[in-house]
Amino acid sequence: MGKSKLLFITHEMSPFLELTKIAEITRQLPQAMQEKGYEIRILMPRFGNINERRNRLHEVIRLSGMNIIIDDNDNPLIIKVASIPAARMQVYFLDNEEYFQRKHVFADKDGKFYADNDERMIFFCKGALETVKKLGWAPDVIHCHGWMSALVPAYLKTTYKDDPTFKHSKVVYSIYENEFAEKMSADFARKAVMGDMTEEHTEVYKAGTNTAMYTGAIQYSDGIVLASENIDGDVLNNVKNSNKSVMDYVSTADYENYYNFYDEITTDELVHVA
């Protein structure tokens, strides 16, 4: 039997982009799991303030060229890759000129939340899963970090649930403190629908708040990681009422508990099958 495959989907990672503590966790956790024997892949957006030359990004021609449809519009997806030599890990970057080629990440120079952050999120979540399909790499566990990946669990449990690449994947979502106070556009839930989904599937995200993003991810995930000690109270209540496997917050950088949690999530599946 080959190595277990672990996919990380995040909007930030050190040293490429450091906005919150997510960047440090998504840098250290994959390496720790690789040292435990996991085969690792990492996906993140190629925001405009990530320096391509300094980080030695280059386009992966065989993965680029897809179009991601949002609201009946085709949006070209370019895939770039960089290596972290010290860890022998590759990071795949999802790029699109319209959505990501900006000097700022989620808000403009005046601090105004980008009006199209909803579409940027949808593009990233759809694009991430299509990229993994094109890689021909079936992950055993998919671990999502940050609000920008919050639609991935919903897509995995609906549109992609019978896809050979993801059929046996378990999805874990890390909850952090709320990262934005604004709201997505009023028609976010409609635009987020894909494939044979309906708006009922995205209803949980409809409020468009950071809390709604987390609540939706909780609903569709197999396991939840409490990754901060300052989690919104409503989000915590949703976690408690979800009956999902939960990894409690640990203040130390002990990644052994993550390894055990992934094992628990995947073992549960084997028990159910048996």
PDB file of C-alpha atoms in Angstrom:
ATOM      1  CA  MET A   1       0.000   0.000   0.000  1.00  0.00           C
ATOM      2  CA  GLY A   2       1.355   3.446  -0.941  1.00  0.00           C
ATOM      3  CA  LYS A   3       1.697   6.504   1.239  1.00  0.00           C
ATOM      4  CA  SER A   4      -1.475   8.206   2.458  1.00  0.00           C
ATOM      5  CA  LYS A   5      -2.115  11.400   0.513  1.00  0.00           C
ATOM      6  CA  LEU A   6      -2.836  14.668   2.318  1.00  0.00           C
ATOM      7  CA  LEU A   7      -3.970  17.816   0.500  1.00  0.00           C
ATOM      8  CA  PHE A   8      -3.841  21.281   2.061  1.00  0.00           C
ATOM      9  CA  ILE A   9      -5.983  24.102   0.638  1.00  0.00           C
ATOM     10  CA  THR A  10      -5.248  27.538   2.087  1.00  0.00           C
ATOM     11  CA  HIS A  11      -5.241  31.205   1.076  1.00  0.00           C
ATOM     12  CA  GLU A  12      -1.928  31.905   2.817  1.00  0.00           C
ATOM     13  CA  MET A  13       1.300  30.131   3.657  1.00  0.00           C
ATOM     14  CA  SER A  14       4.715  31.224   4.841  1.00  0.00           C
ATOM     15  CA  PRO A  15       7.000  32.355   3.241  1.00  0.00           C
ATOM     16  CA  PHE A  16       4.788  33.273   0.259  1.00  0.00           C
ATOM     17  CA  LEU A  17       2.034  35.230   2.028  1.00  0.00           C
ATOM     18  CA  GLU A  18       1.785  35.962   5.748  1.00  0.00           C
ATOM     19  CA  LEU A  19      -1.445  37.598   6.897  1.00  0.00           C
ATOM     20  CA  THR A  20      -2.432  35.644  10.020  1.00  0.00           C
ATOM     21  CA  LYS A  21      -1.226  32.675  12.034  1.00  0.00           C
ATOM     22  CA  ILE A  22      -2.710  30.435   9.321  1.00  0.00           C
ATOM     23  CA  ALA A  23       0.463  31.118   7.294  1.00  0.00           C
ATOM     24  CA  GLU A  24       2.699  29.575   9.946  1.00  0.00           C
ATOM     25  CA  ILE A  25       0.467  26.546  10.557  1.00  0.00           C
ATOM     26  CA  THR A  26       0.160  25.785   6.841  1.00  0.00           C
ATOM     27  CA  ARG A  27       3.948  25.958   6.553  1.00  0.00           C
ATOM     28  CA  GLN A  28       4.829  23.783   9.535  1.00  0.00           C
ATOM     29  CA  LEU A  29       1.946  21.262   9.565  1.00  0.00           C
ATOM     30  CA  PRO A  30       2.498  19.867   6.035  1.00  0.00           C
ATOM     31  CA  GLN A  31       6.203  19.362   6.740  1.00  0.00           C
ATOM     32  CA  ALA A  32       5.438  17.627  10.041  1.00  0.00           C
ATOM     33  CA  MET A  33       2.975  15.310   8.293  1.00  0.00           C
ATOM     34  CA  GLN A  34       5.437  14.631   5.480  1.00  0.00           C
ATOM     35  CA  GLU A  35       7.946  13.541   8.103  1.00  0.00           C
ATOM     36  CA  LYS A  36       5.249  11.187   9.427  1.00  0.00           C
ATOM     37  CA  GLY A  37       5.053   9.523   6.031  1.00  0.00           C
ATOM     38  CA  TYR A  38       2.241  11.393   4.277  1.00  0.00           C
ATOM     39  CA  GLU A  39       2.509  12.401   0.622  1.00  0.00           C
ATOM     40  CA  ILE A  40       1.721  16.129   0.552  1.00  0.00           C
ATOM     41  CA  ARG A  41       0.257  18.620  -1.927  1.00  0.00           C
ATOM     42  CA  ILE A  42      -0.549  22.273  -1.117  1.00  0.00           C
ATOM     43  CA  LEU A  43      -2.786  24.668  -3.089  1.00  0.00           C
ATOM     44  CA  MET A  44      -3.175  28.421  -2.633  1.00  0.00           C
ATOM     45  CA  PRO A  45      -4.053  31.508  -4.732  1.00  0.00           C
ATOM     46  CA  ARG A  46      -1.288  33.418  -6.504  1.00  0.00           C
ATOM     47  CA  PHE A  47      -2.114  36.841  -5.134  1.00  0.00           C
ATOM     48  CA  GLY A  48      -0.448  39.784  -6.859  1.00  0.00           C
ATOM     49  CA  ASN A  49       1.825  40.599  -3.935  1.00  0.00           C
ATOM     50  CA  ILE A  50       3.514  37.172  -4.081  1.00  0.00           C
ATOM     51  CA  ASN A  51       6.849  37.757  -5.775  1.00  0.00           C
ATOM     52  CA  GLU A  52       7.238  35.220  -8.582  1.00  0.00           C
ATOM     53  CA  ARG A  53      10.943  35.757  -9.146  1.00  0.00           C
ATOM     54  CA  ARG A  54      11.979  35.669  -5.515  1.00  0.00           C
ATOM     55  CA  ASN A  55       9.857  32.579  -4.825  1.00  0.00           C
ATOM     56  CA  ARG A  56      10.791  30.940  -8.151  1.00  0.00           C
ATOM     57  CA  LEU A  57       7.255  30.304  -9.353  1.00  0.00           C
ATOM     58  CA  HIS A  58       6.859  28.852 -12.817  1.00  0.00           C
ATOM     59  CA  GLU A  59       3.819  27.859 -14.830  1.00  0.00           C
ATOM     60  CA  VAL A  60       2.778  24.211 -15.084  1.00  0.00           C
ATOM     61  CA  ILE A  61       1.626  24.073 -18.699  1.00  0.00           C
ATOM     62  CA  ARG A  62      -0.007  20.648 -18.450  1.00  0.00           C
ATOM     63  CA  LEU A  63      -2.269  21.860 -15.607  1.00  0.00           C
ATOM     64  CA  SER A  64      -3.060  25.326 -16.977  1.00  0.00           C
ATOM     65  CA  GLY A  65      -5.655  26.105 -19.613  1.00  0.00           C
ATOM     66  CA  MET A  66      -8.847  25.194 -17.773  1.00  0.00           C
ATOM     67  CA  ASN A  67     -11.756  27.615 -17.513  1.00  0.00           C
ATOM     68  CA  ILE A  68     -13.706  28.014 -14.281  1.00  0.00           C
ATOM     69  CA  ILE A  69     -17.306  29.107 -14.863  1.00  0.00           C
ATOM     70  CA  ILE A  70     -18.826  31.617 -12.462  1.00  0.00           C
ATOM     71  CA  ASP A  71     -22.185  33.210 -13.215  1.00  0.00           C
ATOM     72  CA  ASP A  72     -22.001  31.990 -16.843  1.00  0.00           C
ATOM     73  CA  ASN A  73     -18.593  33.631 -17.341  1.00  0.00           C
ATOM     74  CA  ASP A  74     -15.487  31.646 -18.291  1.00  0.00           C
ATOM     75  CA  ASN A  75     -12.462  32.500 -16.174  1.00  0.00           C
ATOM     76  CA  PRO A  76      -9.078  31.105 -17.277  1.00  0.00           C
ATOM     77  CA  LEU A  77      -7.097  29.207 -14.654  1.00  0.00           C
ATOM     78  CA  ILE A  78      -3.299  29.314 -14.712  1.00  0.00           C
ATOM     79  CA  ILE A  79      -1.356  26.953 -12.451  1.00  0.00           C
ATOM     80  CA  LYS A  80       2.101  27.806 -11.163  1.00  0.00           C
ATOM     81  CA  VAL A  81       4.341  25.862  -8.818  1.00  0.00           C
ATOM     82  CA  ALA A  82       7.118  26.586  -6.361  1.00  0.00           C
ATOM     83  CA  SER A  83       9.206  24.344  -4.161  1.00  0.00           C
ATOM     84  CA  ILE A  84      10.253  24.631  -0.560  1.00  0.00           C
ATOM     85  CA  PRO A  85      13.707  23.023  -0.831  1.00  0.00           C
ATOM     86  CA  ALA A  86      14.197  22.640   2.913  1.00  0.00           C
ATOM     87  CA  ALA A  87      11.030  20.544   3.116  1.00  0.00           C
ATOM     88  CA  ARG A  88      10.978  18.940  -0.353  1.00  0.00           C
ATOM     89  CA  MET A  89       7.398  20.153  -0.748  1.00  0.00           C
ATOM     90  CA  GLN A  90       5.701  21.634  -3.799  1.00  0.00           C
ATOM     91  CA  VAL A  91       3.100  24.373  -3.577  1.00  0.00           C
ATOM     92  CA  TYR A  92       0.659  24.893  -6.450  1.00  0.00           C
ATOM     93  CA  PHE A  93      -0.596  28.428  -7.057  1.00  0.00           C
ATOM     94  CA  LEU A  94      -3.920  29.186  -8.754  1.00  0.00           C
ATOM     95  CA  ASP A  95      -3.707  32.334 -10.830  1.00  0.00           C
ATOM     96  CA  ASN A  96      -6.165  34.463 -12.767  1.00  0.00           C
ATOM     97  CA  GLU A  97      -5.353  37.951 -13.997  1.00  0.00           C
ATOM     98  CA  GLU A  98      -8.734  39.485 -13.188  1.00  0.00           C
ATOM     99  CA  TYR A  99      -9.151  38.003  -9.716  1.00  0.00           C
ATOM    100  CA  PHE A 100      -5.659  37.874  -8.258  1.00  0.00           C
ATOM    101  CA  GLN A 101      -3.354  40.365  -9.991  1.00  0.00           C
ATOM    102  CA  ARG A 102      -3.744  43.143  -7.405  1.00  0.00           C
ATOM    103  CA  LYS A 103      -1.332  44.763  -5.002  1.00  0.00           C
ATOM    104  CA  HIS A 104      -3.596  44.000  -2.056  1.00  0.00           C
ATOM    105  CA  VAL A 105      -5.185  40.735  -0.936  1.00  0.00           C
ATOM    106  CA  PHE A 106      -8.787  41.069   0.302  1.00  0.00           C
ATOM    107  CA  ALA A 107      -9.236  44.848   0.559  1.00  0.00           C
ATOM    108  CA  ASP A 108      -7.995  47.810  -1.476  1.00  0.00           C
ATOM    109  CA  LYS A 109      -5.470  50.420  -0.365  1.00  0.00           C
ATOM    110  CA  ASP A 110      -8.225  52.227   1.549  1.00  0.00           C
ATOM    111  CA  GLY A 111      -9.238  49.080   3.406  1.00  0.00           C
ATOM    112  CA  LYS A 112     -12.427  48.518   1.400  1.00  0.00           C
ATOM    113  CA  PHE A 113     -13.371  44.843   1.058  1.00  0.00           C
ATOM    114  CA  TYR A 114     -13.241  43.863  -2.604  1.00  0.00           C
ATOM    115  CA  ALA A 115     -16.757  43.615  -4.062  1.00  0.00           C
ATOM    116  CA  ASP A 116     -15.807  40.468  -5.979  1.00  0.00           C
ATOM    117  CA  ASN A 117     -14.323  38.549  -3.045  1.00  0.00           C
ATOM    118  CA  ASP A 118     -17.254  36.162  -3.407  1.00  0.00           C
ATOM    119  CA  GLU A 119     -16.286  35.296  -6.990  1.00  0.00           C
ATOM    120  CA  ARG A 120     -12.606  35.103  -6.072  1.00  0.00           C
ATOM    121  CA  MET A 121     -13.506  32.567  -3.396  1.00  0.00           C
ATOM    122  CA  ILE A 122     -15.708  30.515  -5.737  1.00  0.00           C
ATOM    123  CA  PHE A 123     -12.986  30.552  -8.392  1.00  0.00           C
ATOM    124  CA  PHE A 124     -10.378  29.366  -5.906  1.00  0.00           C
ATOM    125  CA  CYS A 125     -12.502  26.551  -4.443  1.00  0.00           C
ATOM    126  CA  LYS A 126     -13.662  25.227  -7.832  1.00  0.00           C
ATOM    127  CA  GLY A 127     -10.210  25.685  -9.334  1.00  0.00           C
ATOM    128  CA  ALA A 128      -8.502  23.839  -6.494  1.00  0.00           C
ATOM    129  CA  LEU A 129     -10.628  20.721  -6.969  1.00  0.00           C
ATOM    130  CA  GLU A 130     -10.309  20.789 -10.757  1.00  0.00           C
ATOM    131  CA  THR A 131      -6.537  21.123 -10.404  1.00  0.00           C
ATOM    132  CA  VAL A 132      -6.338  18.070  -8.144  1.00  0.00           C
ATOM    133  CA  LYS A 133      -8.429  16.119 -10.664  1.00  0.00           C
ATOM    134  CA  LYS A 134      -6.050  17.113 -13.444  1.00  0.00           C
ATOM    135  CA  LEU A 135      -3.087  16.066 -11.306  1.00  0.00           C
ATOM    136  CA  GLY A 136      -4.652  12.609 -11.173  1.00  0.00           C
ATOM    137  CA  TRP A 137      -3.844  12.501  -7.463  1.00  0.00           C
ATOM    138  CA  ALA A 138      -6.574  11.148  -5.146  1.00  0.00           C
ATOM    139  CA  PRO A 139      -6.179  12.568  -1.617  1.00  0.00           C
ATOM    140  CA  ASP A 140      -7.139  10.526   1.435  1.00  0.00           C
ATOM    141  CA  VAL A 141      -7.575  13.678   3.524  1.00  0.00           C
ATOM    142  CA  ILE A 142      -8.248  17.246   2.371  1.00  0.00           C
ATOM    143  CA  HIS A 143      -7.506  19.849   5.048  1.00  0.00           C
ATOM    144  CA  CYS A 144      -8.906  23.333   4.381  1.00  0.00           C
ATOM    145  CA  HIS A 145      -7.682  26.487   6.132  1.00  0.00           C
ATOM    146  CA  GLY A 146      -9.176  29.976   6.092  1.00  0.00           C
ATOM    147  CA  TRP A 147     -12.542  31.331   4.984  1.00  0.00           C
ATOM    148  CA  MET A 148     -11.515  31.399   1.330  1.00  0.00           C
ATOM    149  CA  SER A 149     -11.563  27.583   1.202  1.00  0.00           C
ATOM    150  CA  ALA A 150     -14.935  27.248   2.965  1.00  0.00           C
ATOM    151  CA  LEU A 151     -16.848  26.120  -0.146  1.00  0.00           C
ATOM    152  CA  VAL A 152     -14.534  23.156  -0.756  1.00  0.00           C
ATOM    153  CA  PRO A 153     -16.331  20.865   1.745  1.00  0.00           C
ATOM    154  CA  ALA A 154     -19.706  21.684   0.137  1.00  0.00           C
ATOM    155  CA  TYR A 155     -18.440  20.912  -3.362  1.00  0.00           C
ATOM    156  CA  LEU A 156     -16.820  17.671  -2.195  1.00  0.00           C
ATOM    157  CA  LYS A 157     -20.046  16.419  -0.620  1.00  0.00           C
ATOM    158  CA  THR A 158     -22.256  17.348  -3.594  1.00  0.00           C
ATOM    159  CA  THR A 159     -20.845  17.835  -7.104  1.00  0.00           C
ATOM    160  CA  TYR A 160     -17.675  15.782  -6.524  1.00  0.00           C
ATOM    161  CA  LYS A 161     -19.016  13.098  -4.163  1.00  0.00           C
ATOM    162  CA  ASP A 162     -18.882  10.341  -6.781  1.00  0.00           C
ATOM    163  CA  ASP A 163     -15.822  11.597  -8.624  1.00  0.00           C
ATOM    164  CA  PRO A 164     -13.111   8.894  -8.613  1.00  0.00           C
ATOM    165  CA  THR A 165     -10.511  11.420  -7.432  1.00  0.00           C
ATOM    166  CA  PHE A 166     -12.482  12.389  -4.318  1.00  0.00           C
ATOM    167  CA  LYS A 167     -14.819   9.448  -3.740  1.00  0.00           C
ATOM    168  CA  HIS A 168     -12.912   8.278  -0.664  1.00  0.00           C
ATOM    169  CA  SER A 169     -11.547  11.644   0.509  1.00  0.00           C
ATOM    170  CA  LYS A 170     -12.303  12.861   4.022  1.00  0.00           C
ATOM    171  CA  VAL A 171     -12.451  16.617   4.496  1.00  0.00           C
ATOM    172  CA  VAL A 172     -11.150  18.434   7.568  1.00  0.00           C
ATOM    173  CA  TYR A 173     -11.751  22.142   8.148  1.00  0.00           C
ATOM    174  CA  SER A 174      -9.783  24.367  10.530  1.00  0.00           C
ATOM    175  CA  ILE A 175     -11.729  27.106  12.284  1.00  0.00           C
ATOM    176  CA  TYR A 176      -9.863  30.298  13.174  1.00  0.00           C
ATOM    177  CA  GLU A 177     -11.014  33.605  14.588  1.00  0.00           C
ATOM    178  CA  ASN A 178     -13.153  35.627  12.180  1.00  0.00           C
ATOM    179  CA  GLU A 179     -11.015  37.343   9.558  1.00  0.00           C
ATOM    180  CA  PHE A 180     -13.481  39.825   8.054  1.00  0.00           C
ATOM    181  CA  ALA A 181     -16.482  41.812   9.277  1.00  0.00           C
ATOM    182  CA  GLU A 182     -17.996  42.570   5.855  1.00  0.00           C
ATOM    183  CA  LYS A 183     -20.495  40.536   3.837  1.00  0.00           C
ATOM    184  CA  MET A 184     -20.266  38.804   0.504  1.00  0.00           C
ATOM    185  CA  SER A 185     -22.574  39.978  -2.300  1.00  0.00           C
ATOM    186  CA  ALA A 186     -26.302  39.322  -1.896  1.00  0.00           C
ATOM    187  CA  ASP A 187     -26.306  36.674  -4.634  1.00  0.00           C
ATOM    188  CA  PHE A 188     -23.270  34.799  -3.329  1.00  0.00           C
ATOM    189  CA  ALA A 189     -25.222  31.608  -2.552  1.00  0.00           C
ATOM    190  CA  ARG A 190     -26.645  31.538  -6.088  1.00  0.00           C
ATOM    191  CA  LYS A 191     -23.277  32.123  -7.745  1.00  0.00           C
ATOM    192  CA  ALA A 192     -21.656  29.424  -5.594  1.00  0.00           C
ATOM    193  CA  VAL A 193     -23.946  26.703  -7.006  1.00  0.00           C
ATOM    194  CA  MET A 194     -22.191  24.350  -9.425  1.00  0.00           C
ATOM    195  CA  GLY A 195     -22.949  21.135 -11.295  1.00  0.00           C
ATOM    196  CA  ASP A 196     -26.119  19.474 -10.100  1.00  0.00           C
ATOM    197  CA  MET A 197     -26.262  21.536  -6.901  1.00  0.00           C
ATOM    198  CA  THR A 198     -29.215  23.784  -6.034  1.00  0.00           C
ATOM    199  CA  GLU A 199     -29.393  26.895  -3.873  1.00  0.00           C
ATOM    200  CA  GLU A 200     -30.567  24.658  -1.027  1.00  0.00           C
ATOM    201  CA  HIS A 201     -27.039  23.272  -0.895  1.00  0.00           C
ATOM    202  CA  THR A 202     -25.536  26.749  -0.448  1.00  0.00           C
ATOM    203  CA  GLU A 203     -28.308  28.181   1.757  1.00  0.00           C
ATOM    204  CA  VAL A 204     -26.115  27.842   4.859  1.00  0.00           C
ATOM    205  CA  TYR A 205     -23.608  30.303   3.303  1.00  0.00           C
ATOM    206  CA  LYS A 206     -26.258  32.812   2.217  1.00  0.00           C
ATOM    207  CA  ALA A 207     -25.720  35.433   4.945  1.00  0.00           C
ATOM    208  CA  GLY A 208     -22.296  36.024   3.395  1.00  0.00           C
ATOM    209  CA  THR A 209     -20.534  36.679   6.706  1.00  0.00           C
ATOM    210  CA  ASN A 210     -17.319  35.114   7.950  1.00  0.00           C
ATOM    211  CA  THR A 211     -19.443  33.165  10.451  1.00  0.00           C
ATOM    212  CA  ALA A 212     -21.638  31.887   7.609  1.00  0.00           C
ATOM    213  CA  MET A 213     -18.546  30.696   5.716  1.00  0.00           C
ATOM    214  CA  TYR A 214     -17.418  28.713   8.747  1.00  0.00           C
ATOM    215  CA  THR A 215     -20.927  27.390   9.432  1.00  0.00           C
ATOM    216  CA  GLY A 216     -21.221  26.073   5.881  1.00  0.00           C
ATOM    217  CA  ALA A 217     -17.816  24.404   6.063  1.00  0.00           C
ATOM    218  CA  ILE A 218     -18.749  22.786   9.389  1.00  0.00           C
ATOM    219  CA  GLN A 219     -21.943  21.367   7.909  1.00  0.00           C
ATOM    220  CA  TYR A 220     -20.144  19.638   5.035  1.00  0.00           C
ATOM    221  CA  SER A 221     -16.872  18.567   6.698  1.00  0.00           C
ATOM    222  CA  ASP A 222     -16.034  15.203   8.232  1.00  0.00           C
ATOM    223  CA  GLY A 223     -13.836  16.686  10.935  1.00  0.00           C
ATOM    224  CA  ILE A 224     -13.335  20.110  12.524  1.00  0.00           C
ATOM    225  CA  VAL A 225     -10.136  21.529  14.006  1.00  0.00           C
ATOM    226  CA  LEU A 226     -10.459  24.356  16.518  1.00  0.00           C
ATOM    227  CA  ALA A 227      -7.298  26.216  15.499  1.00  0.00           C
ATOM    228  CA  SER A 228      -7.671  29.370  17.598  1.00  0.00           C
ATOM    229  CA  GLU A 229      -8.603  30.237  21.163  1.00  0.00           C
ATOM    230  CA  ASN A 230     -10.645  33.232  19.937  1.00  0.00           C
ATOM    231  CA  ILE A 231     -13.372  31.565  17.895  1.00  0.00           C
ATOM    232  CA  ASP A 232     -16.714  33.309  17.425  1.00  0.00           C
ATOM    233  CA  GLY A 233     -19.334  32.065  19.912  1.00  0.00           C
ATOM    234  CA  ASP A 234     -21.944  31.284  17.261  1.00  0.00           C
ATOM    235  CA  VAL A 235     -19.382  29.277  15.318  1.00  0.00           C
ATOM    236  CA  LEU A 236     -18.433  27.311  18.437  1.00  0.00           C
ATOM    237  CA  ASN A 237     -22.102  26.509  19.076  1.00  0.00           C
ATOM    238  CA  ASN A 238     -22.422  25.258  15.502  1.00  0.00           C
ATOM    239  CA  VAL A 239     -19.397  23.019  16.037  1.00  0.00           C
ATOM    240  CA  LYS A 240     -20.865  21.626  19.280  1.00  0.00           C
ATOM    241  CA  ASN A 241     -24.200  20.910  17.600  1.00  0.00           C
ATOM    242  CA  SER A 242     -22.686  19.367  14.489  1.00  0.00           C
ATOM    243  CA  ASN A 243     -21.933  15.894  15.892  1.00  0.00           C
ATOM    244  CA  LYS A 244     -18.721  15.965  13.856  1.00  0.00           C
ATOM    245  CA  SER A 245     -15.314  14.738  15.016  1.00  0.00           C
ATOM    246  CA  VAL A 246     -13.591  17.720  16.631  1.00  0.00           C
ATOM    247  CA  MET A 247      -9.961  18.376  17.491  1.00  0.00           C
ATOM    248  CA  ASP A 248      -9.812  20.835  20.368  1.00  0.00           C
ATOM    249  CA  TYR A 249      -7.527  23.842  20.392  1.00  0.00           C
ATOM    250  CA  VAL A 250      -3.974  23.185  21.569  1.00  0.00           C
ATOM    251  CA  SER A 251      -1.780  26.211  22.274  1.00  0.00           C
ATOM    252  CA  THR A 252       1.506  24.408  21.623  1.00  0.00           C
ATOM    253  CA  ALA A 253       2.849  23.612  18.154  1.00  0.00           C
ATOM    254  CA  ASP A 254       2.405  19.870  18.694  1.00  0.00           C
ATOM    255  CA  TYR A 255       1.456  18.383  15.356  1.00  0.00           C
ATOM    256  CA  GLU A 256       1.167  14.837  16.699  1.00  0.00           C
ATOM    257  CA  ASN A 257      -2.478  15.572  17.522  1.00  0.00           C
ATOM    258  CA  TYR A 258      -3.156  16.385  13.858  1.00  0.00           C
ATOM    259  CA  TYR A 259      -1.636  13.071  12.805  1.00  0.00           C
ATOM    260  CA  ASN A 260      -3.870  11.248  15.276  1.00  0.00           C
ATOM    261  CA  PHE A 261      -6.918  13.224  14.134  1.00  0.00           C
ATOM    262  CA  TYR A 262      -6.356  12.388  10.450  1.00  0.00           C
ATOM    263  CA  ASP A 263      -5.977   8.753  11.474  1.00  0.00           C
ATOM    264  CA  GLU A 264      -9.237   8.911  13.445  1.00  0.00           C
ATOM    265  CA  ILE A 265     -11.108  10.477  10.523  1.00  0.00           C
ATOM    266  CA  THR A 266      -9.922   7.904   7.990  1.00  0.00           C
ATOM    267  CA  THR A 267     -10.276   4.967  10.404  1.00  0.00           C
ATOM    268  CA  ASP A 268     -13.903   5.931  11.056  1.00  0.00           C
ATOM    269  CA  GLU A 269     -14.532   5.523   7.356  1.00  0.00           C
ATOM    270  CA  LEU A 270     -12.975   2.043   7.355  1.00  0.00           C
ATOM    271  CA  VAL A 271     -15.109   1.033  10.334  1.00  0.00           C
ATOM    272  CA  HIS A 272     -18.288   2.245   8.613  1.00  0.00           C
ATOM    273  CA  VAL A 273     -17.404   0.344   5.437  1.00  0.00           C
ATOM    274  CA  ALA A 274     -16.687  -2.804   7.402  1.00  0.00           C
TER     275      ALA A 274
END
